[in-house]
PDB file of C-alpha atoms in Angstrom:
ATOM      1  CA  UNK L   1    -152.565  76.006 174.948  1.00 94.00           C
ATOM      2  CA  UNK L   2    -149.648  77.987 176.318  1.00 97.00           C
ATOM      3  CA  UNK L   3    -149.479  81.357 174.550  1.00 98.00           C
ATOM      4  CA  UNK L   4    -145.938  82.701 174.202  1.00 98.00           C
ATOM      5  CA  UNK L   5    -144.693  86.148 173.193  1.00 98.00           C
ATOM      6  CA  UNK L   6    -141.148  86.425 171.833  1.00 98.00           C
ATOM      7  CA  UNK L   7    -139.112  89.587 172.437  1.00 97.00           C
ATOM      8  CA  UNK L   8    -135.630  89.705 170.885  1.00 96.00           C
ATOM      9  CA  UNK L   9    -133.970  92.227 168.586  1.00 94.00           C
ATOM     10  CA  UNK L  10    -132.470  89.469 166.423  1.00 94.00           C
ATOM     11  CA  UNK L  11    -134.915  88.174 163.820  1.00 95.00           C
ATOM     12  CA  UNK L  12    -132.994  84.926 163.402  1.00 94.00           C
ATOM     13  CA  UNK L  13    -133.245  84.167 167.114  1.00 93.00           C
ATOM     14  CA  UNK L  14    -136.986  84.830 167.091  1.00 95.00           C
ATOM     15  CA  UNK L  15    -137.419  82.605 164.032  1.00 96.00           C
ATOM     16  CA  UNK L  16    -135.563  79.760 165.719  1.00 94.00           C
ATOM     17  CA  UNK L  17    -137.635  80.005 168.892  1.00 95.00           C
ATOM     18  CA  UNK L  18    -140.879  80.253 166.910  1.00 97.00           C
ATOM     19  CA  UNK L  19    -140.066  77.154 164.867  1.00 96.00           C
ATOM     20  CA  UNK L  20    -139.287  75.186 168.011  1.00 96.00           C
ATOM     21  CA  UNK L  21    -142.287  76.352 170.022  1.00 97.00           C
ATOM     22  CA  UNK L  22    -144.902  76.227 167.276  1.00 96.00           C
ATOM     23  CA  UNK L  23    -143.952  72.609 166.587  1.00 97.00           C
ATOM     24  CA  UNK L  24    -145.331  71.661 170.003  1.00 97.00           C
ATOM     25  CA  UNK L  25    -149.035  70.770 170.204  1.00 97.00           C
ATOM     26  CA  UNK L  26    -149.578  72.646 173.478  1.00 97.00           C
ATOM     27  CA  UNK L  27    -147.630  75.846 172.721  1.00 97.00           C
ATOM     28  CA  UNK L  28    -148.428  78.718 170.353  1.00 97.00           C
ATOM     29  CA  UNK L  29    -146.387  81.839 169.598  1.00 98.00           C
ATOM     30  CA  UNK L  30    -148.856  84.740 169.616  1.00 98.00           C
ATOM     31  CA  UNK L  31    -146.483  87.562 168.739  1.00 97.00           C
ATOM     32  CA  UNK L  32    -142.938  88.768 168.121  1.00 97.00           C
ATOM     33  CA  UNK L  33    -141.310  91.987 169.278  1.00 97.00           C
ATOM     34  CA  UNK L  34    -137.937  93.437 168.279  1.00 95.00           C
ATOM     35  CA  UNK L  35    -137.686  95.868 171.190  1.00 95.00           C
ATOM     36  CA  UNK L  36    -139.045  96.543 174.641  1.00 95.00           C
ATOM     37  CA  UNK L  37    -141.694  99.044 173.582  1.00 96.00           C
ATOM     38  CA  UNK L  38    -143.209  96.569 171.139  1.00 96.00           C
ATOM     39  CA  UNK L  39    -142.985  93.793 173.743  1.00 97.00           C
ATOM     40  CA  UNK L  40    -145.031  95.827 176.230  1.00 97.00           C
ATOM     41  CA  UNK L  41    -147.595  96.753 173.567  1.00 97.00           C
ATOM     42  CA  UNK L  42    -148.000  93.198 172.301  1.00 97.00           C
ATOM     43  CA  UNK L  43    -148.208  91.807 175.834  1.00 98.00           C
ATOM     44  CA  UNK L  44    -151.165  94.107 176.540  1.00 97.00           C
ATOM     45  CA  UNK L  45    -152.865  93.021 173.298  1.00 97.00           C
ATOM     46  CA  UNK L  46    -152.201  89.270 173.345  1.00 97.00           C
ATOM     47  CA  UNK L  47    -152.074  88.649 177.132  1.00 97.00           C
ATOM     48  CA  UNK L  48    -149.619  85.755 176.793  1.00 98.00           C
ATOM     49  CA  UNK L  49    -149.015  83.126 179.434  1.00 97.00           C
ATOM     50  CA  UNK L  50    -145.239  83.454 178.992  1.00 97.00           C
ATOM     51  CA  UNK L  51    -142.951  86.128 177.559  1.00 97.00           C
ATOM     52  CA  UNK L  52    -139.476  85.067 176.445  1.00 97.00           C
ATOM     53  CA  UNK L  53    -137.670  88.370 176.909  1.00 96.00           C
ATOM     54  CA  UNK L  54    -134.190  89.227 175.669  1.00 94.00           C
ATOM     55  CA  UNK L  55    -132.598  91.308 178.405  1.00 91.00           C
ATOM     56  CA  UNK L  56    -130.354  93.319 176.069  1.00 89.00           C
ATOM     57  CA  UNK L  57    -132.290  95.184 173.386  1.00 91.00           C
ATOM     58  CA  UNK L  58    -131.793  98.688 171.949  1.00 87.00           C
ATOM     59  CA  UNK L  59    -133.937 101.517 173.266  1.00 88.00           C
ATOM     60  CA  UNK L  60    -136.222 100.114 175.951  1.00 91.00           C
ATOM     61  CA  UNK L  61    -134.397  96.987 177.061  1.00 92.00           C
ATOM     62  CA  UNK L  62    -135.796  93.764 178.470  1.00 93.00           C
ATOM     63  CA  UNK L  63    -135.356  94.923 182.049  1.00 92.00           C
ATOM     64  CA  UNK L  64    -137.548  97.993 181.626  1.00 94.00           C
ATOM     65  CA  UNK L  65    -140.047  96.054 179.502  1.00 96.00           C
ATOM     66  CA  UNK L  66    -140.293  93.447 182.259  1.00 95.00           C
ATOM     67  CA  UNK L  67    -140.901  96.169 184.824  1.00 93.00           C
ATOM     68  CA  UNK L  68    -143.729  97.654 182.755  1.00 96.00           C
ATOM     69  CA  UNK L  69    -145.414  94.325 182.035  1.00 96.00           C
ATOM     70  CA  UNK L  70    -145.295  93.234 185.676  1.00 93.00           C
ATOM     71  CA  UNK L  71    -146.799  96.586 186.719  1.00 92.00           C
ATOM     72  CA  UNK L  72    -149.779  96.164 184.366  1.00 95.00           C
ATOM     73  CA  UNK L  73    -152.820  95.005 186.407  1.00 93.00           C
ATOM     74  CA  UNK L  74    -154.187  93.285 183.320  1.00 94.00           C
ATOM     75  CA  UNK L  75    -151.125  91.056 183.003  1.00 95.00           C
ATOM     76  CA  UNK L  76    -150.927  89.556 186.490  1.00 91.00           C
ATOM     77  CA  UNK L  77    -151.083  86.053 185.014  1.00 92.00           C
ATOM     78  CA  UNK L  78    -148.258  86.674 182.521  1.00 96.00           C
ATOM     79  CA  UNK L  79    -144.890  85.201 183.446  1.00 95.00           C
ATOM     80  CA  UNK L  80    -141.607  86.487 182.054  1.00 95.00           C
ATOM     81  CA  UNK L  81    -138.524  84.404 181.334  1.00 94.00           C
ATOM     82  CA  UNK L  82    -135.397  86.430 180.681  1.00 92.00           C
ATOM     83  CA  UNK L  83    -133.161  85.338 177.807  1.00 90.00           C
ATOM     84  CA  UNK L  84    -129.494  86.108 178.170  1.00 86.00           C
ATOM     85  CA  UNK L  85    -126.198  85.183 176.567  1.00 84.00           C
ATOM     86  CA  UNK L  86    -124.448  84.844 179.920  1.00 77.00           C
ATOM     87  CA  UNK L  87    -125.484  82.901 183.032  1.00 70.00           C
ATOM     88  CA  UNK L  88    -124.123  85.661 185.250  1.00 69.00           C
ATOM     89  CA  UNK L  89    -125.450  88.654 183.349  1.00 70.00           C
ATOM     90  CA  UNK L  90    -125.255  91.735 185.567  1.00 74.00           C
ATOM     91  CA  UNK L  91    -128.891  92.610 184.830  1.00 80.00           C
ATOM     92  CA  UNK L  92    -130.360  89.265 185.851  1.00 80.00           C
ATOM     93  CA  UNK L  93    -130.687  89.917 189.564  1.00 78.00           C
ATOM     94  CA  UNK L  94    -132.512  93.173 188.904  1.00 81.00           C
ATOM     95  CA  UNK L  95    -134.772  91.396 186.411  1.00 84.00           C
ATOM     96  CA  UNK L  96    -135.739  88.896 189.096  1.00 82.00           C
ATOM     97  CA  UNK L  97    -136.244  91.755 191.510  1.00 80.00           C
ATOM     98  CA  UNK L  98    -138.743  93.541 189.262  1.00 82.00           C
ATOM     99  CA  UNK L  99    -140.750  90.388 188.645  1.00 86.00           C
ATOM    100  CA  UNK L 100    -139.195  87.996 186.117  1.00 90.00           C
ATOM    101  CA  UNK L 101    -139.968  84.359 186.910  1.00 88.00           C
ATOM    102  CA  UNK L 102    -136.584  83.051 185.860  1.00 86.00           C
ATOM    103  CA  UNK L 103    -134.042  83.037 183.100  1.00 87.00           C
ATOM    104  CA  UNK L 104    -132.518  80.908 180.359  1.00 87.00           C
ATOM    105  CA  UNK L 105    -129.251  81.241 178.486  1.00 85.00           C
ATOM    106  CA  UNK L 106    -129.805  81.431 174.754  1.00 86.00           C
ATOM    107  CA  UNK L 107    -127.723  78.359 174.006  1.00 86.00           C
ATOM    108  CA  UNK L 108    -129.834  76.140 176.255  1.00 86.00           C
ATOM    109  CA  UNK L 109    -130.884  72.804 174.795  1.00 90.00           C
ATOM    110  CA  UNK L 110    -134.283  72.857 173.009  1.00 93.00           C
ATOM    111  CA  UNK L 111    -135.754  70.300 175.409  1.00 93.00           C
ATOM    112  CA  UNK L 112    -134.766  72.524 178.344  1.00 90.00           C
ATOM    113  CA  UNK L 113    -136.379  75.553 176.738  1.00 92.00           C
ATOM    114  CA  UNK L 114    -139.638  73.667 176.220  1.00 94.00           C
ATOM    115  CA  UNK L 115    -139.533  72.309 179.764  1.00 91.00           C
ATOM    116  CA  UNK L 116    -138.911  75.816 181.061  1.00 90.00           C
ATOM    117  CA  UNK L 117    -141.820  77.365 179.178  1.00 94.00           C
ATOM    118  CA  UNK L 118    -144.181  74.708 180.478  1.00 94.00           C
ATOM    119  CA  UNK L 119    -142.873  75.008 184.039  1.00 88.00           C
ATOM    120  CA  UNK L 120    -143.288  78.782 184.154  1.00 90.00           C
ATOM    121  CA  UNK L 121    -146.739  78.578 182.577  1.00 92.00           C
ATOM    122  CA  UNK L 122    -147.690  76.153 185.356  1.00 86.00           C
ATOM    123  CA  UNK L 123    -146.646  78.690 187.986  1.00 80.00           C
ATOM    124  CA  UNK L 124    -143.146  77.492 188.824  1.00 79.00           C
ATOM    125  CA  UNK L 125    -140.056  79.678 188.852  1.00 76.00           C
ATOM    126  CA  UNK L 126    -137.325  78.852 186.373  1.00 79.00           C
ATOM    127  CA  UNK L 127    -134.288  79.010 188.616  1.00 72.00           C
ATOM    128  CA  UNK L 128    -131.347  76.663 188.646  1.00 65.00           C
ATOM    129  CA  UNK L 129    -130.305  76.551 192.319  1.00 59.00           C
ATOM    130  CA  UNK L 130    -126.602  76.506 191.502  1.00 61.00           C
ATOM    131  CA  UNK L 131    -126.760  79.374 189.004  1.00 66.00           C
ATOM    132  CA  UNK L 132    -129.037  81.379 191.296  1.00 67.00           C
ATOM    133  CA  UNK L 133    -126.582  81.032 194.156  1.00 63.00           C
ATOM    134  CA  UNK L 134    -123.674  82.180 191.981  1.00 68.00           C
ATOM    135  CA  UNK L 135    -125.687  84.994 190.442  1.00 68.00           C
ATOM    136  CA  UNK L 136    -126.647  86.422 193.812  1.00 65.00           C
ATOM    137  CA  UNK L 137    -123.177  85.969 195.277  1.00 64.00           C
ATOM    138  CA  UNK L 138    -121.676  87.770 192.291  1.00 66.00           C
ATOM    139  CA  UNK L 139    -123.975  90.765 191.999  1.00 63.00           C
ATOM    140  CA  UNK L 140    -125.844  91.122 195.271  1.00 59.00           C
ATOM    141  CA  UNK L 141    -122.460  91.281 196.964  1.00 59.00           C
ATOM    142  CA  UNK L 142    -121.661  94.459 195.032  1.00 59.00           C
ATOM    143  CA  UNK L 143    -124.380  96.356 196.804  1.00 52.00           C
ATOM    144  CA  UNK L 144    -126.920  95.609 194.102  1.00 49.00           C
ATOM    145  CA  UNK L 145    -129.587  94.527 196.571  1.00 48.00           C
ATOM    146  CA  UNK L 146    -131.651  97.489 197.644  1.00 50.00           C
ATOM    147  CA  UNK L 147    -133.047  97.963 201.134  1.00 46.00           C
ATOM    148  CA  UNK L 148    -136.301  96.172 201.811  1.00 47.00           C
ATOM    149  CA  UNK L 149    -139.370  98.087 200.773  1.00 51.00           C
ATOM    150  CA  UNK L 150    -141.490  99.451 203.654  1.00 46.00           C
ATOM    151  CA  UNK L 151    -144.326  97.014 202.931  1.00 58.00           C
ATOM    152  CA  UNK L 152    -142.024  93.987 203.164  1.00 65.00           C
ATOM    153  CA  UNK L 153    -142.453  92.651 206.703  1.00 76.00           C
ATOM    154  CA  UNK L 154    -141.551  89.188 207.919  1.00 85.00           C
ATOM    155  CA  UNK L 155    -143.558  89.520 211.138  1.00 87.00           C
ATOM    156  CA  UNK L 156    -146.340  87.407 209.667  1.00 90.00           C
ATOM    157  CA  UNK L 157    -143.998  84.477 209.005  1.00 93.00           C
ATOM    158  CA  UNK L 158    -143.356  81.690 211.464  1.00 94.00           C
ATOM    159  CA  UNK L 159    -139.766  80.956 212.494  1.00 93.00           C
ATOM    160  CA  UNK L 160    -139.756  77.875 210.287  1.00 95.00           C
ATOM    161  CA  UNK L 161    -141.077  79.847 207.311  1.00 95.00           C
ATOM    162  CA  UNK L 162    -138.292  82.385 207.758  1.00 93.00           C
ATOM    163  CA  UNK L 163    -135.759  79.590 207.921  1.00 93.00           C
ATOM    164  CA  UNK L 164    -137.125  78.031 204.745  1.00 94.00           C
ATOM    165  CA  UNK L 165    -137.234  81.401 203.013  1.00 92.00           C
ATOM    166  CA  UNK L 166    -133.555  81.926 203.796  1.00 90.00           C
ATOM    167  CA  UNK L 167    -132.725  78.549 202.281  1.00 90.00           C
ATOM    168  CA  UNK L 168    -134.740  79.417 199.178  1.00 87.00           C
ATOM    169  CA  UNK L 169    -132.726  82.626 198.979  1.00 82.00           C
ATOM    170  CA  UNK L 170    -129.532  80.618 199.112  1.00 79.00           C
ATOM    171  CA  UNK L 171    -130.654  78.762 196.003  1.00 76.00           C
ATOM    172  CA  UNK L 172    -131.703  75.455 197.553  1.00 81.00           C
ATOM    173  CA  UNK L 173    -134.423  73.355 195.923  1.00 82.00           C
ATOM    174  CA  UNK L 174    -137.334  71.941 197.915  1.00 88.00           C
ATOM    175  CA  UNK L 175    -135.577  68.582 198.054  1.00 90.00           C
ATOM    176  CA  UNK L 176    -132.381  70.167 199.388  1.00 89.00           C
ATOM    177  CA  UNK L 177    -134.329  72.184 201.955  1.00 92.00           C
ATOM    178  CA  UNK L 178    -136.113  69.012 203.077  1.00 94.00           C
ATOM    179  CA  UNK L 179    -132.818  67.191 203.538  1.00 95.00           C
ATOM    180  CA  UNK L 180    -131.280  70.073 205.467  1.00 94.00           C
ATOM    181  CA  UNK L 181    -134.259  70.438 207.828  1.00 94.00           C
ATOM    182  CA  UNK L 182    -135.008  66.696 207.998  1.00 94.00           C
ATOM    183  CA  UNK L 183    -138.569  67.070 206.738  1.00 95.00           C
ATOM    184  CA  UNK L 184    -140.377  65.712 203.698  1.00 95.00           C
ATOM    185  CA  UNK L 185    -140.149  67.559 200.357  1.00 92.00           C
ATOM    186  CA  UNK L 186    -143.929  68.066 200.553  1.00 94.00           C
ATOM    187  CA  UNK L 187    -143.541  69.807 203.916  1.00 96.00           C
ATOM    188  CA  UNK L 188    -140.750  71.991 202.571  1.00 94.00           C
ATOM    189  CA  UNK L 189    -142.896  72.926 199.580  1.00 93.00           C
ATOM    190  CA  UNK L 190    -145.787  73.811 201.897  1.00 95.00           C
ATOM    191  CA  UNK L 191    -143.584  76.168 203.932  1.00 96.00           C
ATOM    192  CA  UNK L 192    -142.325  77.820 200.751  1.00 94.00           C
ATOM    193  CA  UNK L 193    -145.873  78.246 199.431  1.00 93.00           C
ATOM    194  CA  UNK L 194    -147.117  79.730 202.691  1.00 95.00           C
ATOM    195  CA  UNK L 195    -144.264  82.232 202.779  1.00 94.00           C
ATOM    196  CA  UNK L 196    -145.035  83.265 199.208  1.00 91.00           C
ATOM    197  CA  UNK L 197    -148.719  83.755 199.963  1.00 91.00           C
ATOM    198  CA  UNK L 198    -148.102  85.746 203.148  1.00 92.00           C
ATOM    199  CA  UNK L 199    -145.588  88.058 201.435  1.00 90.00           C
ATOM    200  CA  UNK L 200    -147.524  88.350 198.191  1.00 86.00           C
ATOM    201  CA  UNK L 201    -144.610  86.983 196.156  1.00 85.00           C
ATOM    202  CA  UNK L 202    -145.495  86.238 192.533  1.00 82.00           C
ATOM    203  CA  UNK L 203    -143.358  83.122 192.545  1.00 82.00           C
ATOM    204  CA  UNK L 204    -140.231  81.520 193.964  1.00 84.00           C
ATOM    205  CA  UNK L 205    -137.972  83.915 192.067  1.00 81.00           C
ATOM    206  CA  UNK L 206    -139.443  86.897 193.879  1.00 83.00           C
ATOM    207  CA  UNK L 207    -139.163  85.067 197.191  1.00 86.00           C
ATOM    208  CA  UNK L 208    -135.421  84.733 196.564  1.00 82.00           C
ATOM    209  CA  UNK L 209    -135.135  88.483 196.126  1.00 80.00           C
ATOM    210  CA  UNK L 210    -137.259  89.177 199.214  1.00 84.00           C
ATOM    211  CA  UNK L 211    -134.955  86.959 201.276  1.00 84.00           C
ATOM    212  CA  UNK L 212    -132.001  89.172 200.382  1.00 78.00           C
ATOM    213  CA  UNK L 213    -133.874  92.448 200.745  1.00 77.00           C
ATOM    214  CA  UNK L 214    -135.040  91.423 204.224  1.00 81.00           C
ATOM    215  CA  UNK L 215    -131.510  90.479 205.262  1.00 78.00           C
ATOM    216  CA  UNK L 216    -132.341  86.809 205.829  1.00 81.00           C
ATOM    217  CA  UNK L 217    -129.442  85.696 203.700  1.00 71.00           C
ATOM    218  CA  UNK L 218    -126.276  87.218 202.331  1.00 64.00           C
ATOM    219  CA  UNK L 219    -123.826  86.008 199.712  1.00 57.00           C
ATOM    220  CA  UNK L 220    -121.600  83.250 201.002  1.00 56.00           C
ATOM    221  CA  UNK L 221    -123.424  82.650 204.289  1.00 51.00           C
ATOM    222  CA  UNK L 222    -124.394  79.072 203.440  1.00 49.00           C
ATOM    223  CA  UNK L 223    -121.464  76.677 203.247  1.00 43.00           C
TER     224      UNK L 223
END
Protein backbone atom coordinates (compact mmCIF):
# COMPACT_ATOMS: atom_id res chain seq x y z
CA UNK A 1 0.00 0.00 0.00
CA UNK A 2 1.03 3.57 -0.70
CA UNK A 3 0.23 5.72 2.34
CA UNK A 4 -0.66 9.31 1.45
CA UNK A 5 -1.01 12.39 3.66
CA UNK A 6 -3.13 15.27 2.36
CA UNK A 7 -2.27 18.86 3.31
CA UNK A 8 -4.59 21.59 2.00
CA UNK A 9 -6.49 24.35 3.76
CA UNK A 10 -9.62 23.72 1.68
CA UNK A 11 -11.74 20.89 3.07
CA UNK A 12 -13.48 20.35 -0.26
CA UNK A 13 -10.17 19.84 -2.04
CA UNK A 14 -9.04 17.33 0.57
CA UNK A 15 -12.36 15.47 0.31
CA UNK A 16 -12.02 15.22 -3.46
CA UNK A 17 -8.47 13.90 -3.28
CA UNK A 18 -9.40 11.43 -0.53
CA UNK A 19 -12.33 10.05 -2.52
CA UNK A 20 -10.13 9.57 -5.57
CA UNK A 21 -7.17 8.03 -3.75
CA UNK A 22 -9.07 5.79 -1.35
CA UNK A 23 -10.91 4.25 -4.30
CA UNK A 24 -7.63 2.73 -5.48
CA UNK A 25 -6.71 -0.70 -4.11
CA UNK A 26 -3.03 0.18 -3.63
CA UNK A 27 -3.40 3.66 -2.09
CA UNK A 28 -4.63 4.72 1.35
CA UNK A 29 -5.04 8.23 2.77
CA UNK A 30 -3.62 8.10 6.30
CA UNK A 31 -4.31 11.68 7.36
CA UNK A 32 -5.49 15.17 6.47
CA UNK A 33 -3.99 18.50 7.49
CA UNK A 34 -5.42 21.99 7.02
CA UNK A 35 -2.14 23.83 7.59
CA UNK A 36 1.60 23.34 7.59
CA UNK A 37 1.96 22.78 11.32
CA UNK A 38 -0.56 19.95 11.26
CA UNK A 39 1.07 18.51 8.12
CA UNK A 40 4.45 18.28 9.87
CA UNK A 41 2.89 16.74 12.98
CA UNK A 42 0.88 14.15 11.06
CA UNK A 43 3.85 13.28 8.85
CA UNK A 44 5.89 12.43 11.96
CA UNK A 45 3.03 10.29 13.32
CA UNK A 46 1.91 8.47 10.16
CA UNK A 47 5.23 8.35 8.23
CA UNK A 48 3.51 8.45 4.83
CA UNK A 49 5.11 7.40 1.58
CA UNK A 50 3.80 10.54 -0.15
CA UNK A 51 2.58 13.93 1.05
CA UNK A 52 0.36 15.93 -1.29
CA UNK A 53 1.19 19.42 -0.05
CA UNK A 54 -0.65 22.62 -0.93
CA UNK A 55 2.03 25.28 -1.31
CA UNK A 56 -0.20 28.18 -0.24
CA UNK A 57 -1.69 27.71 3.22
CA UNK A 58 -2.23 30.22 6.05
CA UNK A 59 0.30 30.36 8.87
CA UNK A 60 3.02 27.82 8.14
CA UNK A 61 2.75 27.35 4.39
CA UNK A 62 3.57 24.31 2.29
CA UNK A 63 7.08 25.53 1.57
CA UNK A 64 8.07 25.71 5.23
CA UNK A 65 6.24 22.46 6.00
CA UNK A 66 8.18 20.76 3.20
CA UNK A 67 11.44 22.09 4.61
CA UNK A 68 10.65 20.72 8.07
CA UNK A 69 9.54 17.30 6.83
CA UNK A 70 12.60 16.87 4.62
CA UNK A 71 14.85 17.83 7.56
CA UNK A 72 13.33 15.13 9.80
CA UNK A 73 15.72 12.12 9.92
CA UNK A 74 12.75 9.85 10.56
CA UNK A 75 11.07 10.84 7.30
CA UNK A 76 13.86 10.21 4.80
CA UNK A 77 11.61 7.85 2.85
CA UNK A 78 8.72 10.33 2.63
CA UNK A 79 8.31 12.09 -0.71
CA UNK A 80 6.50 15.39 -1.11
CA UNK A 81 4.47 16.48 -4.12
CA UNK A 82 3.58 20.15 -4.16
CA UNK A 83 0.04 21.10 -5.17
CA UNK A 84 -0.38 24.46 -6.81
CA UNK A 85 -2.97 26.39 -8.77
CA UNK A 86 -0.40 27.69 -11.25
CA UNK A 87 2.24 25.80 -13.24
CA UNK A 88 4.68 28.68 -12.80
CA UNK A 89 4.05 29.43 -9.14
CA UNK A 90 6.87 31.59 -7.80
CA UNK A 91 7.37 29.26 -4.82
CA UNK A 92 7.82 26.08 -6.83
CA UNK A 93 11.52 26.39 -7.53
CA UNK A 94 12.24 26.96 -3.86
CA UNK A 95 10.05 23.98 -2.97
CA UNK A 96 12.14 21.78 -5.25
CA UNK A 97 15.26 23.27 -3.75
CA UNK A 98 14.30 22.34 -0.19
CA UNK A 99 13.42 18.78 -1.15
CA UNK A 100 10.04 18.39 -2.86
CA UNK A 101 10.02 15.56 -5.39
CA UNK A 102 7.81 17.35 -7.89
CA UNK A 103 4.58 19.20 -8.32
CA UNK A 104 1.08 18.95 -9.74
CA UNK A 105 -1.43 21.63 -10.65
CA UNK A 106 -4.70 21.15 -8.83
CA UNK A 107 -6.75 20.84 -11.99
CA UNK A 108 -4.69 17.90 -13.26
CA UNK A 109 -6.65 14.94 -14.59
CA UNK A 110 -7.41 12.24 -11.96
CA UNK A 111 -5.47 9.61 -13.90
CA UNK A 112 -2.42 11.89 -13.90
CA UNK A 113 -2.69 12.44 -10.16
CA UNK A 114 -2.82 8.70 -9.52
CA UNK A 115 0.09 8.09 -11.88
CA UNK A 116 2.06 10.82 -10.13
CA UNK A 117 1.48 9.43 -6.65
CA UNK A 118 2.60 5.98 -7.74
CA UNK A 119 5.64 7.35 -9.58
CA UNK A 120 6.85 9.38 -6.61
CA UNK A 121 6.24 6.48 -4.22
CA UNK A 122 8.43 4.35 -6.49
CA UNK A 123 11.27 6.86 -6.18
CA UNK A 124 10.81 8.89 -9.36
CA UNK A 125 10.61 12.66 -9.51
CA UNK A 126 7.37 14.18 -10.75
CA UNK A 127 8.70 16.74 -13.18
CA UNK A 128 7.35 17.58 -16.59
CA UNK A 129 10.45 18.49 -18.62
CA UNK A 130 8.71 21.32 -20.44
CA UNK A 131 7.19 22.87 -17.32
CA UNK A 132 10.44 22.44 -15.40
CA UNK A 133 12.37 24.26 -18.10
CA UNK A 134 9.89 27.16 -18.10
CA UNK A 135 9.73 27.27 -14.32
CA UNK A 136 13.49 27.55 -13.96
CA UNK A 137 13.82 30.05 -16.80
CA UNK A 138 11.13 32.21 -15.23
CA UNK A 139 12.25 32.27 -11.61
CA UNK A 140 15.87 31.17 -11.49
CA UNK A 141 16.60 33.99 -13.92
CA UNK A 142 15.44 36.50 -11.32
CA UNK A 143 18.29 35.64 -9.03
CA UNK A 144 16.25 33.07 -7.15
CA UNK A 145 18.95 30.42 -7.34
CA UNK A 146 21.27 30.70 -4.39
CA UNK A 147 25.00 30.05 -4.53
CA UNK A 148 26.01 26.42 -4.26
CA UNK A 149 26.35 25.17 -0.73
CA UNK A 150 29.94 24.49 0.42
CA UNK A 151 29.37 20.72 0.49
CA UNK A 152 28.18 20.65 -3.13
CA UNK A 153 31.23 19.64 -5.17
CA UNK A 154 31.21 18.24 -8.69
CA UNK A 155 34.81 17.02 -8.49
CA UNK A 156 33.62 13.46 -7.93
CA UNK A 157 31.62 13.44 -11.17
CA UNK A 158 33.00 12.31 -14.50
CA UNK A 159 32.82 14.71 -17.45
CA UNK A 160 29.96 12.70 -18.91
CA UNK A 161 28.06 12.77 -15.61
CA UNK A 162 28.41 16.54 -15.48
CA UNK A 163 27.17 16.79 -19.04
CA UNK A 164 24.16 14.62 -18.24
CA UNK A 165 23.47 16.55 -15.06
CA UNK A 166 23.38 19.79 -17.05
CA UNK A 167 20.86 18.27 -19.45
CA UNK A 168 18.74 17.10 -16.52
CA UNK A 169 18.87 20.66 -15.22
CA UNK A 170 17.63 21.92 -18.56
CA UNK A 171 14.55 19.75 -18.15
CA UNK A 172 15.39 16.94 -20.56
CA UNK A 173 14.03 13.43 -19.97
CA UNK A 174 16.27 10.37 -20.09
CA UNK A 175 15.05 9.65 -23.62
CA UNK A 176 15.88 13.20 -24.75
CA UNK A 177 19.30 13.04 -23.11
CA UNK A 178 19.97 9.72 -24.85
CA UNK A 179 19.06 11.18 -28.23
CA UNK A 180 21.21 14.26 -27.69
CA UNK A 181 24.27 12.26 -26.60
CA UNK A 182 23.64 9.35 -29.00
CA UNK A 183 23.50 6.75 -26.24
CA UNK A 184 20.79 4.36 -25.09
CA UNK A 185 18.12 5.54 -22.63
CA UNK A 186 19.42 2.91 -20.19
CA UNK A 187 22.90 4.45 -20.36
CA UNK A 188 21.50 7.93 -19.84
CA UNK A 189 19.53 6.70 -16.83
CA UNK A 190 22.67 5.10 -15.40
CA UNK A 191 24.61 8.37 -15.66
CA UNK A 192 21.76 10.25 -13.98
CA UNK A 193 21.57 7.68 -11.17
CA UNK A 194 25.32 7.77 -10.57
CA UNK A 195 25.31 11.57 -10.38
CA UNK A 196 22.47 11.45 -7.86
CA UNK A 197 24.26 8.91 -5.69
CA UNK A 198 27.59 10.77 -5.75
CA UNK A 199 25.95 14.10 -4.84
CA UNK A 200 23.52 12.63 -2.33
CA UNK A 201 20.51 13.97 -4.24
CA UNK A 202 17.18 12.65 -2.95
CA UNK A 203 15.81 12.39 -6.46
CA UNK A 204 15.89 13.89 -9.94
CA UNK A 205 14.17 17.07 -8.75
CA UNK A 206 17.02 17.85 -6.39
CA UNK A 207 19.54 17.07 -9.12
CA UNK A 208 17.89 19.76 -11.25
CA UNK A 209 18.40 22.30 -8.49
CA UNK A 210 22.00 21.21 -7.92
CA UNK A 211 22.73 21.72 -11.61
CA UNK A 212 21.71 25.36 -11.33
CA UNK A 213 23.40 25.96 -7.99
CA UNK A 214 26.67 24.56 -9.36
CA UNK A 215 26.46 26.77 -12.44
CA UNK A 216 26.23 23.86 -14.89
CA UNK A 217 23.21 25.34 -16.56
CA UNK A 218 21.51 28.71 -16.73
CA UNK A 219 18.12 29.75 -18.04
CA UNK A 220 18.01 29.83 -21.81
CA UNK A 221 21.38 28.18 -22.43
CA UNK A 222 19.90 25.16 -24.21
CA UNK A 223 18.32 25.95 -27.56
